Structures are given as structure tokens and as C-alpha cells.
mmCIF file of C-alpha atoms in Angstrom:
data_model
loop_
_atom_site.group_PDB
_atom_site.id
_atom_site.type_symbol
_atom_site.label_atom_id
_atom_site.label_comp_id
_atom_site.label_asym_id
_atom_site.label_seq_id
_atom_site.Cartn_x
_atom_site.Cartn_y
_atom_site.Cartn_z
ATOM 1 C CA MET A 1161 0.000 0.000 0.000
ATOM 2 C CA THR A 1162 0.891 3.585 -0.213
ATOM 3 C CA PRO A 1163 -1.080 5.826 1.968
ATOM 4 C CA THR A 1164 1.714 8.408 1.973
ATOM 5 C CA SER A 1165 0.465 11.026 -0.346
ATOM 6 C CA VAL A 1166 -2.995 11.337 1.036
ATOM 7 C CA ALA A 1167 -1.913 12.845 4.306
ATOM 8 C CA ALA A 1168 -3.792 16.028 4.668
ATOM 9 C CA THR A 1169 -5.424 18.415 6.994
ATOM 10 C CA PRO A 1170 -7.522 16.962 9.800
ATOM 11 C CA SER A 1171 -10.693 18.443 8.423
ATOM 12 C CA SER A 1172 -10.458 16.315 5.305
ATOM 13 C CA SER A 1173 -9.708 13.127 7.174
ATOM 14 C CA ALA A 1174 -7.468 12.231 4.296
ATOM 15 C CA PRO A 1175 -4.114 10.630 4.781
ATOM 16 C CA SER A 1176 -0.868 10.101 2.929
ATOM 17 C CA SER A 1177 1.457 6.745 -0.126
ATOM 18 C CA SER A 1178 3.962 3.482 -0.082
ATOM 19 C CA SER A 1179 5.028 2.720 -3.436
ATOM 20 C CA SER A 1180 3.824 6.182 -4.235
ATOM 21 C CA PRO A 1181 6.487 8.701 -4.912
ATOM 22 C CA SER A 1182 5.975 11.880 -2.975
ATOM 23 C CA SER A 1183 3.349 13.313 -0.724
ATOM 24 C CA SER A 1184 0.875 15.678 -2.245
ATOM 25 C CA SER A 1185 0.235 18.299 0.365
ATOM 26 C CA SER A 1186 2.635 19.204 3.086
ATOM 27 C CA PRO A 1187 0.909 20.417 6.237
ATOM 28 C CA SER A 1188 1.727 23.952 7.163
ATOM 29 C CA SER A 1189 3.547 24.799 10.347
ATOM 30 C CA SER A 1190 1.172 27.524 11.347
ATOM 31 C CA SER A 1191 -1.247 25.419 13.350
ATOM 32 C CA SER A 1192 -0.432 23.494 16.452
ATOM 33 C CA PRO A 1193 -2.007 20.343 17.834
ATOM 34 C CA SER A 1194 -2.507 22.194 21.054
ATOM 35 C CA SER A 1195 -4.949 24.634 19.541
ATOM 36 C CA SER A 1196 -8.630 24.525 20.421
ATOM 37 C CA SER A 1197 -9.413 23.153 16.967
ATOM 38 C CA SER A 1198 -7.145 20.168 17.507
ATOM 39 C CA PRO A 1199 -8.938 16.887 16.720
ATOM 40 C CA SER A 1200 -10.356 14.964 19.644
ATOM 41 C CA SER A 1201 -8.538 11.844 20.791
ATOM 42 C CA SER A 1202 -11.152 9.601 19.154
ATOM 43 C CA SER A 1203 -10.765 11.296 15.744
ATOM 44 C CA ARG A 1204 -7.034 10.660 15.765
ATOM 45 C CA TRP A 1205 -7.586 7.051 14.750
ATOM 46 C CA LEU A 1206 -7.834 6.106 11.085
ATOM 47 C CA PHE A 1207 -10.885 3.881 11.440
ATOM 48 C CA SER A 1208 -11.642 3.500 15.160
ATOM 49 C CA PRO A 1209 -9.558 2.749 18.247
ATOM 50 C CA ARG A 1210 -10.565 -0.921 18.185
ATOM 51 C CA ILE A 1211 -9.992 -1.471 14.475
ATOM 52 C CA ASP A 1212 -6.701 0.415 14.437
ATOM 53 C CA LEU A 1213 -5.317 -1.417 17.452
ATOM 54 C CA LEU A 1214 -6.344 -4.792 16.057
ATOM 55 C CA THR A 1215 -5.002 -3.931 12.603
ATOM 56 C CA PHE A 1216 -1.608 -2.524 13.494
ATOM 57 C CA GLY A 1217 -1.064 -3.884 16.981
ATOM 58 C CA GLY A 1218 -2.677 -7.227 16.222
ATOM 59 C CA SER A 1219 -0.671 -7.899 13.053
ATOM 60 C CA ALA A 1220 2.574 -6.995 14.830
ATOM 61 C CA ALA A 1221 1.646 -9.103 17.860
ATOM 62 C CA LEU A 1222 0.963 -12.046 15.562
ATOM 63 C CA SER A 1223 4.350 -11.553 13.888
ATOM 64 C CA LEU A 1224 6.262 -11.354 17.149
ATOM 65 C CA LEU A 1225 4.368 -14.268 18.685
ATOM 66 C CA LEU A 1226 5.170 -16.503 15.716
ATOM 67 C CA LEU A 1227 8.787 -15.392 15.909
ATOM 68 C CA ALA A 1228 8.970 -16.227 19.616
ATOM 69 C CA LEU A 1229 7.326 -19.613 19.013
ATOM 70 C CA ALA A 1230 9.695 -20.545 16.181
ATOM 71 C CA PRO A 1231 11.347 -23.427 18.103
ATOM 72 C CA LEU A 1232 7.898 -24.980 18.616
ATOM 73 C CA VAL A 1233 6.008 -24.181 15.429
ATOM 74 C CA ALA A 1234 8.931 -24.104 12.989
ATOM 75 C CA PRO A 1235 11.660 -26.348 14.425
ATOM 76 C CA ALA A 1236 13.092 -27.007 10.968
ATOM 77 C CA SER A 1237 13.948 -23.314 10.617
ATOM 78 C CA ALA A 1238 16.376 -23.625 13.531
ATOM 79 C CA ALA A 1239 18.260 -26.495 11.928
ATOM 80 C CA ALA A 1240 18.025 -25.050 8.405
ATOM 81 C CA PRO A 1241 17.526 -21.269 8.572
ATOM 82 C CA GLY A 1242 16.757 -21.129 4.878
ATOM 83 C CA ALA A 1243 13.763 -23.393 5.306
ATOM 84 C CA THR A 1244 10.247 -22.146 5.994
ATOM 85 C CA PRO A 1245 7.397 -24.489 6.978
ATOM 86 C CA GLY A 1246 4.703 -24.930 4.378
ATOM 87 C CA TRP A 1247 2.016 -23.557 6.673
ATOM 88 C CA THR A 1248 3.997 -20.324 7.020
ATOM 89 C CA TRP A 1249 4.123 -19.875 3.262
ATOM 90 C CA LEU A 1250 0.410 -20.626 2.983
ATOM 91 C CA ALA A 1251 -0.653 -18.261 5.774
ATOM 92 C CA ALA A 1252 1.748 -15.406 5.132
ATOM 93 C CA VAL A 1253 2.506 -15.454 1.422
ATOM 94 C CA LEU A 1254 -0.634 -16.832 -0.211
ATOM 95 C CA LEU A 1255 -3.375 -15.703 2.177
ATOM 96 C CA VAL A 1256 -1.888 -12.296 3.034
ATOM 97 C CA ASP A 1257 0.807 -11.149 0.630
ATOM 98 C CA VAL A 1258 -0.641 -12.350 -2.670
ATOM 99 C CA ALA A 1259 -4.206 -11.617 -1.520
ATOM 100 C CA HIS A 1260 -3.413 -8.007 -0.629
ATOM 101 C CA VAL A 1261 -1.924 -7.484 -4.086
ATOM 102 C CA TRP A 1262 -5.201 -8.524 -5.702
ATOM 103 C CA SER A 1263 -7.266 -6.375 -3.332
ATOM 104 C CA THR A 1264 -6.330 -3.368 -5.465
ATOM 105 C CA ALA A 1265 -8.783 -4.719 -8.040
ATOM 106 C CA PHE A 1266 -11.698 -4.056 -5.679
ATOM 107 C CA ILE A 1267 -11.133 -0.304 -5.720
ATOM 108 C CA VAL A 1268 -10.154 -0.046 -9.379
ATOM 109 C CA TYR A 1269 -11.323 -2.761 -11.732
ATOM 110 C CA LEU A 1270 -14.415 -3.779 -9.748
ATOM 111 C CA ASP A 1271 -15.514 -0.178 -9.180
ATOM 112 C CA PRO A 1272 -17.239 0.920 -12.417
ATOM 113 C CA ALA A 1273 -17.151 4.623 -11.574
ATOM 114 C CA GLU A 1274 -13.462 4.600 -10.648
ATOM 115 C CA LEU A 1275 -12.572 2.540 -13.686
ATOM 116 C CA ARG A 1276 -14.347 5.004 -15.995
ATOM 117 C CA ARG A 1277 -12.764 7.979 -14.249
ATOM 118 C CA ARG A 1278 -9.232 6.998 -15.246
ATOM 119 C CA LEU A 1279 -9.775 4.260 -17.806
ATOM 120 C CA ALA A 1280 -6.663 5.049 -19.842
ATOM 121 C CA LEU A 1281 -4.436 4.890 -16.768
ATOM 122 C CA TYR A 1282 -5.921 1.663 -15.447
ATOM 123 C CA LEU A 1283 -5.586 -0.056 -18.825
ATOM 124 C CA ALA A 1284 -2.142 1.320 -19.592
ATOM 125 C CA VAL A 1285 -0.453 0.413 -16.302
ATOM 126 C CA PRO A 1286 -0.781 -3.408 -16.579
ATOM 127 C CA LEU A 1287 0.308 -3.258 -20.222
ATOM 128 C CA ALA A 1288 3.285 -1.045 -19.393
ATOM 129 C CA CYS A 1289 4.240 -3.319 -16.500
ATOM 130 C CA TYR A 1290 4.174 -6.351 -18.771
ATOM 131 C CA LEU A 1291 6.257 -4.698 -21.488
ATOM 132 C CA ALA A 1292 8.761 -3.434 -18.930
ATOM 133 C CA GLY A 1293 8.929 -6.914 -17.420
ATOM 134 C CA VAL A 1294 9.607 -8.498 -20.810
ATOM 135 C CA ALA A 1295 12.345 -5.965 -21.474
ATOM 136 C CA LEU A 1296 13.959 -6.595 -18.094
ATOM 137 C CA TYR A 1297 13.748 -10.357 -18.487
ATOM 138 C CA ALA A 1298 15.430 -10.040 -21.883
ATOM 139 C CA LEU A 1299 18.402 -8.538 -20.046
ATOM 140 C CA GLY A 1300 18.557 -11.612 -17.856
ATOM 141 C CA GLU A 1301 16.523 -13.445 -15.266
ATOM 142 C CA ALA A 1302 18.674 -12.034 -12.462
ATOM 143 C CA THR A 1303 18.140 -8.495 -13.750
ATOM 144 C CA PHE A 1304 14.376 -8.969 -13.779
ATOM 145 C CA TRP A 1305 14.175 -10.274 -10.220
ATOM 146 C CA ARG A 1306 16.555 -7.646 -8.888
ATOM 147 C CA ALA A 1307 14.396 -4.890 -10.366
ATOM 148 C CA VAL A 1308 11.221 -6.436 -8.946
ATOM 149 C CA ALA A 1309 12.854 -6.887 -5.536
ATOM 150 C CA TYR A 1310 13.925 -3.256 -5.258
ATOM 151 C CA LEU A 1311 10.539 -2.023 -6.448
ATOM 152 C CA ALA A 1312 8.940 -4.171 -3.755
ATOM 153 C CA VAL A 1313 11.343 -2.795 -1.138
ATOM 154 C CA PHE A 1314 10.427 0.745 -2.127
ATOM 155 C CA HIS A 1315 6.751 -0.163 -1.881
ATOM 156 C CA PHE A 1316 7.123 -1.696 1.589
ATOM 157 C CA ILE A 1317 9.087 1.268 2.943
ATOM 158 C CA ARG A 1318 6.730 3.841 1.523
ATOM 159 C CA GLN A 1319 3.737 2.075 3.022
ATOM 160 C CA GLN A 1320 5.089 2.416 6.544
ATOM 161 C CA TYR A 1321 5.916 6.052 5.886
ATOM 162 C CA GLY A 1322 2.424 6.487 4.502
ATOM 163 C CA TRP A 1323 0.766 5.231 7.685
ATOM 164 C CA VAL A 1324 2.793 7.742 9.701
ATOM 165 C CA ARG A 1325 1.780 10.556 7.364
ATOM 166 C CA LEU A 1326 -1.817 9.435 7.567
ATOM 167 C CA TYR A 1327 -1.831 9.523 11.375
ATOM 168 C CA ARG A 1328 -0.163 12.927 11.367
ATOM 169 C CA GLY A 1329 -2.963 14.245 9.165
ATOM 170 C CA ARG A 1330 -5.649 12.767 11.380
ATOM 171 C CA ALA A 1331 -4.120 14.310 14.517
ATOM 172 C CA GLY A 1332 -3.626 17.716 12.936
ATOM 173 C CA GLU A 1333 0.162 17.538 13.207
ATOM 174 C CA ARG A 1334 1.073 20.099 10.586
ATOM 175 C CA ASP A 1335 4.512 21.348 11.621
ATOM 176 C CA ARG A 1336 7.145 20.767 8.969
ATOM 177 C CA LEU A 1337 9.942 19.977 11.390
ATOM 178 C CA GLY A 1338 7.801 17.280 12.989
ATOM 179 C CA ALA A 1339 7.003 15.843 9.562
ATOM 180 C CA LEU A 1340 10.704 15.778 8.722
ATOM 181 C CA LEU A 1341 11.677 14.081 11.998
ATOM 182 C CA ASP A 1342 8.835 11.543 11.830
ATOM 183 C CA GLY A 1343 9.771 10.742 8.249
ATOM 184 C CA ALA A 1344 13.440 10.330 9.138
ATOM 185 C CA THR A 1345 12.539 7.998 11.991
ATOM 186 C CA ILE A 1346 10.334 5.652 9.973
ATOM 187 C CA TYR A 1347 12.725 5.669 7.009
ATOM 188 C CA LEU A 1348 15.688 4.779 9.233
ATOM 189 C CA ALA A 1349 13.613 2.067 10.934
ATOM 190 C CA THR A 1350 13.367 0.343 7.542
ATOM 191 C CA LEU A 1351 16.568 1.423 5.813
ATOM 192 C CA TYR A 1352 18.921 0.412 8.618
ATOM 193 C CA PRO A 1353 17.828 -3.255 8.516
ATOM 194 C CA LEU A 1354 18.080 -3.205 4.722
ATOM 195 C CA LEU A 1355 21.582 -1.738 4.812
ATOM 196 C CA HIS A 1356 22.573 -4.363 7.381
ATOM 197 C CA TRP A 1357 21.153 -7.010 5.067
ATOM 198 C CA HIS A 1358 23.126 -5.683 2.091
ATOM 199 C CA ALA A 1359 26.315 -5.414 4.138
ATOM 200 C CA HIS A 1360 26.109 -9.043 5.254
ATOM 201 C CA LEU A 1361 25.233 -10.897 2.057
ATOM 202 C CA PRO A 1362 24.554 -13.690 1.498
ATOM 203 C CA ARG A 1363 21.843 -14.294 4.075
ATOM 204 C CA GLU A 1364 19.666 -17.332 4.704
ATOM 205 C CA PHE A 1365 16.720 -15.524 3.123
ATOM 206 C CA ALA A 1366 16.004 -13.297 0.150
ATOM 207 C CA TRP A 1367 13.355 -10.750 -0.720
ATOM 208 C CA MET A 1368 12.285 -12.484 -3.934
ATOM 209 C CA ARG A 1369 14.932 -15.062 -4.722
ATOM 210 C CA ASP A 1370 18.592 -15.743 -3.986
ATOM 211 C CA GLY A 1371 20.909 -13.082 -5.324
ATOM 212 C CA ASP A 1372 18.279 -10.408 -5.876
ATOM 213 C CA PHE A 1373 20.062 -7.828 -3.696
ATOM 214 C CA ALA A 1374 23.278 -6.234 -4.931
ATOM 215 C CA PRO A 1375 26.313 -6.800 -2.687
ATOM 216 C CA GLY A 1376 28.968 -4.257 -1.833
ATOM 217 C CA VAL A 1377 27.457 -2.090 0.919
ATOM 218 C CA PRO A 1378 30.182 -1.354 3.506
ATOM 219 C CA PRO A 1379 29.361 -2.663 6.992
ATOM 220 C CA ALA A 1380 30.387 0.738 8.370
ATOM 221 C CA LEU A 1381 27.494 2.341 6.503
ATOM 222 C CA ALA A 1382 25.022 -0.055 8.107
ATOM 223 C CA THR A 1383 26.551 0.617 11.527
ATOM 224 C CA ALA A 1384 26.210 4.362 10.995
ATOM 225 C CA ALA A 1385 22.582 3.923 9.964
ATOM 226 C CA GLY A 1386 21.959 1.938 13.134
ATOM 227 C CA ALA A 1387 23.427 4.710 15.249
ATOM 228 C CA ALA A 1388 21.336 7.277 13.390
ATOM 229 C CA LEU A 1389 18.209 5.216 14.017
ATOM 230 C CA ALA A 1390 18.961 4.992 17.743
ATOM 231 C CA ALA A 1391 19.409 8.772 17.884
ATOM 232 C CA MET A 1392 16.199 9.419 15.954
ATOM 233 C CA LEU A 1393 14.216 7.067 18.184
ATOM 234 C CA LEU A 1394 15.451 8.954 21.230
ATOM 235 C CA VAL A 1395 14.436 12.253 19.637
ATOM 236 C CA TYR A 1396 11.078 10.723 18.716
ATOM 237 C CA LEU A 1397 10.424 9.639 22.302
ATOM 238 C CA LEU A 1398 11.355 13.059 23.685
ATOM 239 C CA ARG A 1399 9.117 14.817 21.153
ATOM 240 C CA ALA A 1400 6.247 12.440 21.924
ATOM 241 C CA ALA A 1401 6.578 13.083 25.655
ATOM 242 C CA LEU A 1402 6.553 16.856 25.156
ATOM 243 C CA ALA A 1403 3.622 16.690 22.705
ATOM 244 C CA ALA A 1404 1.607 14.580 25.170
ATOM 245 C CA ARG A 1405 1.673 17.497 27.603
ATOM 246 C CA ARG A 1406 -0.188 19.697 25.092
ATOM 247 C CA ALA A 1407 -2.556 17.287 23.331
ATOM 248 C CA PRO A 1408 -3.749 13.672 23.480
ATOM 249 C CA PRO A 1409 -1.000 11.269 22.381
ATOM 250 C CA ASN A 1410 -1.028 10.148 18.771
ATOM 251 C CA TRP A 1411 -1.145 6.477 19.713
ATOM 252 C CA GLY A 1412 -1.707 5.247 16.178
ATOM 253 C CA LYS A 1413 1.438 6.911 14.882
ATOM 254 C CA HIS A 1414 3.457 5.691 17.850
ATOM 255 C CA LEU A 1415 2.162 2.165 17.268
ATOM 256 C CA VAL A 1416 3.234 2.186 13.618
ATOM 257 C CA VAL A 1417 6.707 3.502 14.456
ATOM 258 C CA ALA A 1418 7.192 1.014 17.301
ATOM 259 C CA THR A 1419 5.946 -2.059 15.435
ATOM 260 C CA THR A 1420 7.841 -1.202 12.258
ATOM 261 C CA THR A 1421 11.077 -0.720 14.177
ATOM 262 C CA ALA A 1422 10.641 -3.924 16.179
ATOM 263 C CA CYS A 1423 9.552 -6.189 13.327
ATOM 264 C CA TRP A 1424 12.098 -4.994 10.774
ATOM 265 C CA TYR A 1425 14.938 -5.185 13.283
ATOM 266 C CA LEU A 1426 14.042 -8.605 14.670
ATOM 267 C CA GLY A 1427 13.243 -10.134 11.299
ATOM 268 C CA ILE A 1428 16.328 -8.868 9.454
ATOM 269 C CA VAL A 1429 19.074 -7.777 11.854
ATOM 270 C CA ALA A 1430 18.625 -9.874 14.997
ATOM 271 C CA THR A 1431 17.900 -13.122 13.139
ATOM 272 C CA ASP A 1432 19.037 -14.789 9.932
ATOM 273 C CA SER A 1433 16.147 -17.033 9.013
ATOM 274 C CA ASP A 1434 13.674 -17.176 6.162
ATOM 275 C CA TYR A 1435 10.925 -18.061 8.622
ATOM 276 C CA ALA A 1436 11.723 -15.071 10.856
ATOM 277 C CA PHE A 1437 11.841 -12.681 7.907
ATOM 278 C CA THR A 1438 8.564 -13.979 6.486
ATOM 279 C CA VAL A 1439 6.495 -13.719 9.664
ATOM 280 C CA THR A 1440 7.857 -10.294 10.655
ATOM 281 C CA ASN A 1441 7.659 -8.780 7.188
ATOM 282 C CA VAL A 1442 4.441 -9.951 5.572
ATOM 283 C CA PHE A 1443 1.772 -9.636 8.252
ATOM 284 C CA ILE A 1444 2.425 -6.006 9.235
ATOM 285 C CA HIS A 1445 2.425 -5.067 5.563
ATOM 286 C CA GLY A 1446 -0.446 -7.050 4.099
ATOM 287 C CA ILE A 1447 -3.014 -7.127 6.902
ATOM 288 C CA PRO A 1448 -3.313 -3.329 7.361
ATOM 289 C CA TYR A 1449 -3.630 -2.919 3.607
ATOM 290 C CA LEU A 1450 -6.399 -5.496 3.399
ATOM 291 C CA VAL A 1451 -8.277 -3.694 6.180
ATOM 292 C CA LEU A 1452 -7.825 -0.331 4.455
ATOM 293 C CA VAL A 1453 -9.042 -1.595 1.083
ATOM 294 C CA HIS A 1454 -12.019 -3.469 2.525
ATOM 295 C CA LEU A 1455 -13.278 -0.506 4.555
ATOM 296 C CA TYR A 1456 -12.551 1.953 1.760
ATOM 297 C CA ALA A 1457 -14.299 -0.165 -0.900
ATOM 298 C CA ARG A 1458 -17.319 -0.757 1.342
ATOM 299 C CA ARG A 1459 -17.680 2.929 2.183
ATOM 300 C CA VAL A 1460 -17.282 4.070 -1.416
ATOM 301 C CA ALA A 1461 -19.953 1.613 -2.559
ATOM 302 C CA ALA A 1462 -22.353 2.592 0.239
ATOM 303 C CA SER A 1463 -21.859 6.334 -0.236
ATOM 304 C CA SER A 1464 -22.575 6.237 -3.967
ATOM 305 C CA SER A 1465 -25.864 7.702 -5.087
ATOM 306 C CA PRO A 1466 -27.686 5.434 -5.564
ATOM 307 C CA PRO A 1467 -25.710 2.831 -3.576
ATOM 308 C CA ARG A 1468 -23.839 0.486 -5.908
ATOM 309 C CA ALA A 1469 -25.026 -3.079 -6.410
ATOM 310 C CA ASP A 1470 -22.310 -4.324 -8.773
ATOM 311 C CA LEU A 1471 -20.054 -7.325 -8.118
ATOM 312 C CA GLY A 1472 -17.349 -5.281 -6.412
ATOM 313 C CA ALA A 1473 -19.859 -3.667 -4.059
ATOM 314 C CA LEU A 1474 -21.492 -6.984 -3.209
ATOM 315 C CA LEU A 1475 -18.178 -8.676 -2.446
ATOM 316 C CA SER A 1476 -17.015 -5.746 -0.318
ATOM 317 C CA ARG A 1477 -20.041 -5.624 1.967
ATOM 318 C CA ALA A 1478 -18.614 -8.149 4.413
ATOM 319 C CA ALA A 1479 -15.169 -9.465 5.246
ATOM 320 C CA VAL A 1480 -15.964 -13.112 4.435
ATOM 321 C CA PRO A 1481 -16.818 -12.733 0.711
ATOM 322 C CA PHE A 1482 -14.076 -10.108 0.357
ATOM 323 C CA LEU A 1483 -11.377 -12.395 1.749
ATOM 324 C CA ALA A 1484 -12.755 -15.574 0.195
ATOM 325 C CA THR A 1485 -12.606 -14.007 -3.245
ATOM 326 C CA LEU A 1486 -9.053 -12.776 -2.738
ATOM 327 C CA TRP A 1487 -7.904 -16.129 -1.367
ATOM 328 C CA ALA A 1488 -9.387 -18.003 -4.313
ATOM 329 C CA ILE A 1489 -7.657 -15.691 -6.794
ATOM 330 C CA ALA A 1490 -4.398 -15.876 -4.838
ATOM 331 C CA TYR A 1491 -4.527 -19.668 -4.926
ATOM 332 C CA LEU A 1492 -5.051 -19.670 -8.688
ATOM 333 C CA GLU A 1493 -2.156 -17.277 -9.222
ATOM 334 C CA GLU A 1494 0.207 -19.315 -7.073
ATOM 335 C CA LEU A 1495 -0.945 -22.475 -8.820
ATOM 336 C CA LEU A 1496 0.182 -20.933 -12.109
ATOM 337 C CA TRP A 1497 3.494 -19.817 -10.596
ATOM 338 C CA ASP A 1498 4.086 -23.280 -9.184
ATOM 339 C CA ARG A 1499 3.211 -25.080 -12.387
ATOM 340 C CA ALA A 1500 5.158 -22.747 -14.670
ATOM 341 C CA VAL A 1501 8.134 -21.626 -12.580
ATOM 342 C CA TRP A 1502 8.759 -22.720 -8.987
ATOM 343 C CA GLN A 1503 7.395 -26.264 -8.662
ATOM 344 C CA ASP A 1504 8.209 -26.227 -4.946
ATOM 345 C CA HIS A 1505 4.820 -26.764 -3.264
ATOM 346 C CA PRO A 1506 3.599 -30.161 -4.459
ATOM 347 C CA TRP A 1507 1.798 -30.684 -1.140
ATOM 348 C CA LEU A 1508 -0.589 -27.877 -2.120
ATOM 349 C CA PHE A 1509 -0.599 -27.832 -5.919
ATOM 350 C CA GLY A 1510 0.285 -31.417 -6.800
ATOM 351 C CA GLU A 1511 3.272 -32.820 -8.630
ATOM 352 C CA PRO A 1512 4.379 -30.963 -11.768
ATOM 353 C CA GLY A 1513 3.474 -32.715 -15.005
ATOM 354 C CA SER A 1514 4.460 -32.443 -18.629
ATOM 355 C CA LEU A 1515 2.832 -29.012 -18.864
ATOM 356 C CA SER A 1516 5.315 -27.644 -16.346
ATOM 357 C CA SER A 1517 8.180 -28.897 -18.461
ATOM 358 C CA THR A 1518 6.698 -27.253 -21.544
ATOM 359 C CA LEU A 1519 6.074 -23.931 -19.821
ATOM 360 C CA SER A 1520 9.639 -23.827 -18.493
ATOM 361 C CA HIS A 1521 10.788 -23.034 -22.034
ATOM 362 C CA HIS A 1522 8.646 -19.895 -22.208
ATOM 363 C CA HIS A 1523 9.696 -17.986 -19.098
ATOM 364 C CA ALA A 1524 10.777 -14.947 -21.096
ATOM 365 C CA TRP A 1525 7.168 -13.950 -21.703
ATOM 366 C CA LEU A 1526 5.395 -16.012 -19.040
ATOM 367 C CA VAL A 1527 7.217 -14.793 -15.900
ATOM 368 C CA PRO A 1528 6.613 -11.082 -16.698
ATOM 369 C CA LEU A 1529 2.971 -11.933 -17.376
ATOM 370 C CA LEU A 1530 2.544 -13.660 -14.021
ATOM 371 C CA ALA A 1531 4.220 -10.692 -12.325
ATOM 372 C CA VAL A 1532 1.772 -8.166 -13.806
ATOM 373 C CA PRO A 1533 -0.668 -8.195 -10.835
ATOM 374 C CA GLN A 1534 2.161 -7.523 -8.405
ATOM 375 C CA LEU A 1535 3.772 -4.797 -10.510
ATOM 376 C CA THR A 1536 0.406 -3.179 -11.220
ATOM 377 C CA HIS A 1537 -0.338 -3.098 -7.493
ATOM 378 C CA TYR A 1538 2.962 -1.324 -6.828
ATOM 379 C CA VAL A 1539 2.410 1.290 -9.519
ATOM 380 C CA LEU A 1540 -1.278 1.982 -8.941
ATOM 381 C CA ASP A 1541 -0.645 2.495 -5.248
ATOM 382 C CA GLY A 1542 1.175 5.656 -6.270
ATOM 383 C CA PHE A 1543 -2.068 7.017 -7.712
ATOM 384 C CA LEU A 1544 -4.837 5.558 -5.558
ATOM 385 C CA TRP A 1545 -3.887 7.042 -2.214
ATOM 386 C CA ARG A 1546 -3.265 10.633 -3.276
ATOM 387 C CA ARG A 1547 -5.898 13.039 -2.077
ATOM 388 C CA GLY A 1548 -5.332 15.341 -5.026
ATOM 389 C CA SER A 1549 -6.067 12.618 -7.577
ATOM 390 C CA ASN A 1550 -8.683 10.605 -5.670
ATOM 391 C CA PRO A 1551 -11.794 12.596 -4.738
ATOM 392 C CA ASN A 1552 -13.149 9.715 -2.636
ATOM 393 C CA LEU A 1553 -10.413 9.806 -0.014
ATOM 394 C CA GLY A 1554 -11.505 12.801 1.986
ATOM 395 C CA ARG A 1555 -15.153 11.766 1.674
ATOM 396 C CA VAL A 1556 -14.945 8.162 2.835
ATOM 397 C CA LEU A 1557 -11.898 8.110 5.089
#
């Protein structure tokens, strides 16, 4: 996701993007959270206190619990750090990561009004992603996966930054220095682990596949980033303590900063295990995005005049049909990946047959095609969550 660019003034209730490039409107420094017009403590949450705490706190708690229980629930990962139990891949990758990618369709391709509003963009992006993928794959398989990996990294980092921007907008935090310091803190919370990763290649895990990250980062640079993060966290805590004396604490923002720092550090720096990286990386990224898209899609459909009754609206009315649809599509996509490329989950998709052997000769056009949903999700996130280009944001969020 990329809520970054939708961060706005508290009156609009609109936030801010992840894989989206830059934020659209920078809050002015003229107003202070301590003013009489400062939002109430209840309005500082994105959805509601209960939903926000379950979404951000719950996903992080799940990640950390699974990490702590690794010796019991994933004993093989201790003996072979590169191994991840099948249930972990099913729960984290298929049901969360792949599903959240496809959720973008609910607010674009299954929303007739939104699709008509920017039809050229929504048709051009998948085509452009496919053509770019074919061009990259022509330069080499390693080149393709390295490009996809770094695009995904950018997307993941920007999403965490976007949540912080969104909470700042909801709380009426409009000072530019605060925005700069909050941004530096959340960026360092993600960049330091990544620099550590790059400085200590190879690791027992990879973002997409082995060798997708470029080596050569000096360990000293990672160490300096770690020191900078520690300093910024101290500054963040001092600022939060001072701000709490003037206005209700921005608990949502603090929760995002704390969980991002903890999960990225524990999953990348403190451990060297594919299982640890998977459980600490995927849940805090995919679950909040699924919640955002479901609530956004449901509210857009209900607030239409007259209320929409199309397939997208019907599937978005409740969590069960919403998730069931995404899980079914995610299974079909991973079935195609397994048959055509990976062939590493026979317990779920069956043994590869002669078709798999045939498809293995056509990866140059097939792999970029299978990657289109993922790449389209990354790119469209840069447009969907910008208040300036999405008139629904301020209205429904």
C-alpha cells in the first residue's frame, strides 16, 4: 500500500502513499495540535480505536508471537535457517501477501465509476508493467528479479511512511519539522535493517529469490545507519513526551513507528532465518492494507448515489466474501506460478506434469505476465492514495 500522499489536513480526514512517490500536500507549520481546533482523541484514529489497534497492533503481535514460538512451530527453521514451513508460506505469502496485491482490483477494476474515471491509466499500467517486465527479463533473469525486488522494497518502505503521514494528518500535526523528523525515523527504521542485510550478504533468506540484492554495501554504513536510528528514536520519544503534555498522544502513529522498528529489526538484523523474515515482514504489511481496502471499498460503494449493487460492491459488503474471493484468486495465481516456474509446493498444488516442463521453455514472456498483478499493485498504489487525484479519499476516510 501507499497511503503516503494522502496525508492532509484533519478536516479532510485524508491521509498520505507506499510505493507512491511523494506526498501531495505538506501540512503547514502555522497550526499546532494544542490549539482549540485540535482533533479529539477519538478522531485521531484512522478507522476507530478498536480497528486500528487490532489492525496494526494485532498484526505486529501475531508476527512477534510466531517469531517467539519458532522453536515450537517451525523447528526445521532452527536447523536449516533457509527453510520455511509450508504452513507459514500458505498463511503469510498466499493468504496475506498475494491476496493483498489482488485487493487493489476491488477499488479499481471492480468499481465501475473509478474505472471510468481513469480508464486510460488503469488499462495502460498493466500493459506497461508487462512490457517493462519483458524488457527486463530479456536482459537476464537475475536483472528482472533484482528490479522487482527493489521495487517491492520501495513499496514496503513507503507504506510504513504512509501510515505515519496518515496519522499525522488525522491528529492535525502540521509542523514541517515534525514531519521531517517523523519521516526520518520511519525511514531509518526500515533502511537500517536493509543496509545491514546488504552489508552481510549472502543471508539465509532473500526478498524475492537468492541473489536479488546487490552486494557491496560497507558494513560501516550499516553501523552508521543503526546509530542514526537509535538517535532518531530517542528524539522521537522526547518529542512524543513533550507533545503529550499539550494534546492527546497520537497512539496510532506511535504504534506504527514502534511495530515497524521492532519487526524490521528482529526479522532482518537480529535473526538470519527465512521463517523469521517472512512472519515479521508480511503480516504487518499485508493485513493493514487489506483492512484499508475493505473498509474503503465498502464505504465508497455505500456512499454512492444510488448505492452500488455491482459485483465489487457486493463482495465488499462483508469481510468473508471479500477475503474468500481474494484467497481463491491468490490460490489460482500461485498455482500458475508453481506449475510454470517454482514447482516447490507439491503438497498444495500437486506434482508438476508435462505441462510444467513445456512452460519452463517460455519464461521470457510467461514470468513477466505472471508478475503483472504484483507490478500493477505497486504502480497503482502511487495514484490511488493521493488526495489530489482521488476525490473519494476525503469523503470516505
